[in-house]
CSV table of C-alpha atoms in Angstrom, one decimal:
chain,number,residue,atom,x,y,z
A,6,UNK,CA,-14.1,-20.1,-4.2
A,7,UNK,CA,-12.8,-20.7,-7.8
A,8,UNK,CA,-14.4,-18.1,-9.6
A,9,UNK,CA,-13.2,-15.5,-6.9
A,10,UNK,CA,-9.4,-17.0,-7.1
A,11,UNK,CA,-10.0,-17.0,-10.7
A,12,UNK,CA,-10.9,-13.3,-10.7
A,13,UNK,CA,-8.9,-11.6,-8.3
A,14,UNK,CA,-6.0,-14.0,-7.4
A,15,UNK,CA,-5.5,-15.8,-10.5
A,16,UNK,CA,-2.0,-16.8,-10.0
A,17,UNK,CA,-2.9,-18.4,-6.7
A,18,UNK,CA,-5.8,-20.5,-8.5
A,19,UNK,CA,-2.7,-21.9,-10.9
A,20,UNK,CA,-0.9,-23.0,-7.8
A,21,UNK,CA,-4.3,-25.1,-6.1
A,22,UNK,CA,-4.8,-26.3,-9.2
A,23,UNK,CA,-1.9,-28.2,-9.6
A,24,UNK,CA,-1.6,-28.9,-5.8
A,25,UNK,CA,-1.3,-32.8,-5.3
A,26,UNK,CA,-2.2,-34.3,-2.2
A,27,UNK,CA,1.0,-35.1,-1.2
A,28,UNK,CA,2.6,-31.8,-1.2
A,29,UNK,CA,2.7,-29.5,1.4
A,30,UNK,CA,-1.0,-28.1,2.1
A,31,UNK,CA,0.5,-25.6,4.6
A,32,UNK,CA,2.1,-23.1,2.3
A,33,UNK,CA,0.2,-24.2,-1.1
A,34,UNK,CA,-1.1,-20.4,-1.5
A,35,UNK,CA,2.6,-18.4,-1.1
A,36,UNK,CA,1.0,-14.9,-1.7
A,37,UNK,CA,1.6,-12.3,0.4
A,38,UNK,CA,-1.4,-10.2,-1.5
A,39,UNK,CA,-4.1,-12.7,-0.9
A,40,UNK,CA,-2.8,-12.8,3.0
A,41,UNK,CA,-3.0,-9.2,3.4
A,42,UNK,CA,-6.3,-9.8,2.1
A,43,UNK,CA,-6.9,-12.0,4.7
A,44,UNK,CA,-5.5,-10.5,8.1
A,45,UNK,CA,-6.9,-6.7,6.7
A,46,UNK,CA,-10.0,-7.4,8.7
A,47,UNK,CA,-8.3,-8.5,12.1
A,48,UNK,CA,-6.2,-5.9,12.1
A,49,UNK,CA,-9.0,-3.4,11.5
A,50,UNK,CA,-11.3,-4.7,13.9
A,51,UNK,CA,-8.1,-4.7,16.9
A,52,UNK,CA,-7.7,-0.9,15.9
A,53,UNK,CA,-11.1,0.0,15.6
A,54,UNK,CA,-11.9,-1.4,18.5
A,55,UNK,CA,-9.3,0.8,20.7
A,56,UNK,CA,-10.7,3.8,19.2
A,57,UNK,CA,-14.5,2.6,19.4
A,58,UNK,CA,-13.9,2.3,23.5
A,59,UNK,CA,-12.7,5.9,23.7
A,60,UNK,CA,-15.6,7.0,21.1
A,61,UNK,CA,-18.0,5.0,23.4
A,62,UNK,CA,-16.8,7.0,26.3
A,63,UNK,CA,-16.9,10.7,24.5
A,64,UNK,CA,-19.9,10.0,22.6
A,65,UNK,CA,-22.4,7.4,24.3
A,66,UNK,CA,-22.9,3.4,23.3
A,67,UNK,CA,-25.8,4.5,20.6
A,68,UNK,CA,-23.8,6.5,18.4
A,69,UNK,CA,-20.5,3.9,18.4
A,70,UNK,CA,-23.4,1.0,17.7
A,71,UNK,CA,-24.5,3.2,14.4
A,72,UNK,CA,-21.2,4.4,13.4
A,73,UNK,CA,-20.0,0.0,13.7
A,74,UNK,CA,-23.3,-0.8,11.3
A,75,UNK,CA,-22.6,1.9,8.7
A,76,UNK,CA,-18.8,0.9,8.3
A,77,UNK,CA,-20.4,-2.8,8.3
A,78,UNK,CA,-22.4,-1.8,5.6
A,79,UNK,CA,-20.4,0.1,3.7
A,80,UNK,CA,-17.2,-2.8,4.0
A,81,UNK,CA,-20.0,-5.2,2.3
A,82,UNK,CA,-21.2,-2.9,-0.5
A,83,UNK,CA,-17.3,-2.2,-1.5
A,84,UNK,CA,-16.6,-6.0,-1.6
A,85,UNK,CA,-19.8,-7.1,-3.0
A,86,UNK,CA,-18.9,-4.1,-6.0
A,87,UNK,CA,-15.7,-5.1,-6.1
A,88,UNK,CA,-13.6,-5.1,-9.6
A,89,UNK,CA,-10.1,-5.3,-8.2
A,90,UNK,CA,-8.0,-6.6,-5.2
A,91,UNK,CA,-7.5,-2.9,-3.5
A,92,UNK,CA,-11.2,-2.7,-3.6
A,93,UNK,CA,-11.1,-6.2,-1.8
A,94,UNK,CA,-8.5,-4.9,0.6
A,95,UNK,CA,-10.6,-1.0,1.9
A,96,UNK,CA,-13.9,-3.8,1.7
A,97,UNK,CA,-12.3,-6.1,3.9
A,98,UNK,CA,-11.1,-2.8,6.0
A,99,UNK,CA,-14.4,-1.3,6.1
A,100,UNK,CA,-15.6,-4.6,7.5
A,101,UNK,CA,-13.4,-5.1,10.2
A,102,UNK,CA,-13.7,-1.2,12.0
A,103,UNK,CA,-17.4,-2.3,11.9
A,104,UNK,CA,-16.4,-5.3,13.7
A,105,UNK,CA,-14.0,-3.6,15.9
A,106,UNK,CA,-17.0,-1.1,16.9
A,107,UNK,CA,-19.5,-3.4,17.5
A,108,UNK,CA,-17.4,-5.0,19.8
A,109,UNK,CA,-19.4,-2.5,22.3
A,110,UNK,CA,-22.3,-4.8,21.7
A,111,UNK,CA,-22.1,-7.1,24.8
A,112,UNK,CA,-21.9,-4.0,27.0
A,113,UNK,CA,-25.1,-2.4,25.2
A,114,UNK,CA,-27.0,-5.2,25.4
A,115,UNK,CA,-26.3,-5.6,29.2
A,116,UNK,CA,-26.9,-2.3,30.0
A,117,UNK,CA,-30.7,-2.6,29.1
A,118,UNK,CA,-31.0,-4.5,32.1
A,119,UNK,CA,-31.0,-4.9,36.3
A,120,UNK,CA,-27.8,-3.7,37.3
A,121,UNK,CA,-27.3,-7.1,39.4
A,122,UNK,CA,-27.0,-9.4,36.0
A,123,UNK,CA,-25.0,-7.0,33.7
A,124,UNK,CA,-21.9,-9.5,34.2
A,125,UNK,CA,-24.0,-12.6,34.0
A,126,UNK,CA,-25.5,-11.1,30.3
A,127,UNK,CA,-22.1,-10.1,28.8
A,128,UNK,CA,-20.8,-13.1,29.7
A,129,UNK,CA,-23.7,-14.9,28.1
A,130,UNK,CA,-23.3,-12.4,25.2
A,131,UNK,CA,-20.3,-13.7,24.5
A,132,UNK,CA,-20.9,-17.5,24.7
A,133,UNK,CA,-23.7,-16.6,22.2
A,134,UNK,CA,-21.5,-14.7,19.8
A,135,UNK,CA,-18.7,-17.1,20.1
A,136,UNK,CA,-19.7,-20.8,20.3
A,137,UNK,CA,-15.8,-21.6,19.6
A,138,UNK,CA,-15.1,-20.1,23.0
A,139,UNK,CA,-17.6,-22.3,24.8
A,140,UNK,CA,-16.1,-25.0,22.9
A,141,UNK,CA,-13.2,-24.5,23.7
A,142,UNK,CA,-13.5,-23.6,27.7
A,143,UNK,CA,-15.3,-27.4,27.2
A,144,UNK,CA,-12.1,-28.9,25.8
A,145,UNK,CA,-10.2,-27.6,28.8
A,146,UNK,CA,-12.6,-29.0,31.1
A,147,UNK,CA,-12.3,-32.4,30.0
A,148,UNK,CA,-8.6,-32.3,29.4
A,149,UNK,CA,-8.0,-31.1,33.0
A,150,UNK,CA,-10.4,-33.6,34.2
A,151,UNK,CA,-8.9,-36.5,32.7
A,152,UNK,CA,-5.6,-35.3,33.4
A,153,UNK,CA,-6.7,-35.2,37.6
A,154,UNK,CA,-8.5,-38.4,36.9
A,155,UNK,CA,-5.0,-40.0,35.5
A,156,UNK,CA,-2.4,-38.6,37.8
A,157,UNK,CA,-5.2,-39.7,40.8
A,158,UNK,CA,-4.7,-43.5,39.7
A,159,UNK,CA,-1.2,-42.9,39.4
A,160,UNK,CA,-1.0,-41.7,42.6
A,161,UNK,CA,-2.9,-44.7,43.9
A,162,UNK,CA,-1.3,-47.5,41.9
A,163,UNK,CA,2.4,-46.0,43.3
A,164,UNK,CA,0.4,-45.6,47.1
A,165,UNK,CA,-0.1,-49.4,46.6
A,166,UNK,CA,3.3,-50.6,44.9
A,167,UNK,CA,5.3,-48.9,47.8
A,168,UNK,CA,2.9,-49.9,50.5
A,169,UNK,CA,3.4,-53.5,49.4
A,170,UNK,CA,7.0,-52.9,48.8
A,171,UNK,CA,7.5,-51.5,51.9
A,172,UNK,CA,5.5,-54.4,54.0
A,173,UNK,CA,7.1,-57.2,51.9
A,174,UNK,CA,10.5,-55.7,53.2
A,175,UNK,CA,9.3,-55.2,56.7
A,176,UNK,CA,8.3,-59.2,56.6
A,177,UNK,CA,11.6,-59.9,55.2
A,178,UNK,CA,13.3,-57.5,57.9
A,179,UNK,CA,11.1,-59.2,60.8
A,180,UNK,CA,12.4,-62.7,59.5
A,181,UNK,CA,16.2,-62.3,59.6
């Protein structure tokens, strides 16, 4: 990661550098260039992928699949020849309307098969593609069931303070 600061965000590798570890870490970097650097291949890939679906739809699932490879390939030639930061930036570009084409992937892939598990395979494609998801979906699971689990003893443990309030005041109401 240094050398490529060094090289094409050099300014940026001065400000790291000199970072200490009690300063801010959020906005240590402060460079617009290097985050346009950064967000140029999710913004391609949400573009791309609007135009891949209507390429898919004109021009079949094949075609859209090659077309997402070449600009793949092409976005990692340009980066890995890279001599400047624009170079970086069409790289990063190239790479994301591959990214944004393949996105037709899941619905290839479950094509190929019986028509009664097409769902059931994109849905697995995606798990496969995106472990984070799966991790995530997880996460909610268990927060959701420790959050039932907690307000059910709440529940219970106020169930039991009234019912014992209200039968120690019906023994003191029964004894006046």
């Amino acid at each position: 990661m240094d050398v490529f600061l060094k090289k094409f965000f050099p300014d940026v590798y001065k400000r790291e550098s000199s970072v200490k570890p009690s300063d801010d870490q959020y906005c240590k970097f402060d460079s617009q260039i290097l985050t346009l650097f950064t967000s140029s291949l999710y913004l391609a890939a949400l573009v791309s992928s609007i135009f891949a679906s209507m390429a898919t739809r004109k021009y079949g699932r094949r075609p859209t699949m090659m077309t997402s490879g070449l600009l793949f390939a092409a976005g990692a030639i340009v980066n890995g020849l890279a001599m400047n930061v624009p170079m970086l930036i069409i790289g990063r570009l190239l790479l994301g309307f591959g990214i944004g084409c393949a996105n037709q992937v899941k619905l290839f892939c479950s094509s190929l098969f019986y028509f009664n598990y097409h769902y059931h395979l994109a849905i697995k494609c995606v798990y496969i593609e995106n472990p984070e998801i799966l991790n995530s979906q997880v996460m909610i699971f268990n927060v959701l069931y420790l959050f039932i689990q907690t307000y059910i003893y709440i529940v219970n443990v106020l169930y039991l303070f009234l019912y014992t309030v209200s039968a120690n005041l019906s023994l003191w109401s029964g004894s006046l």
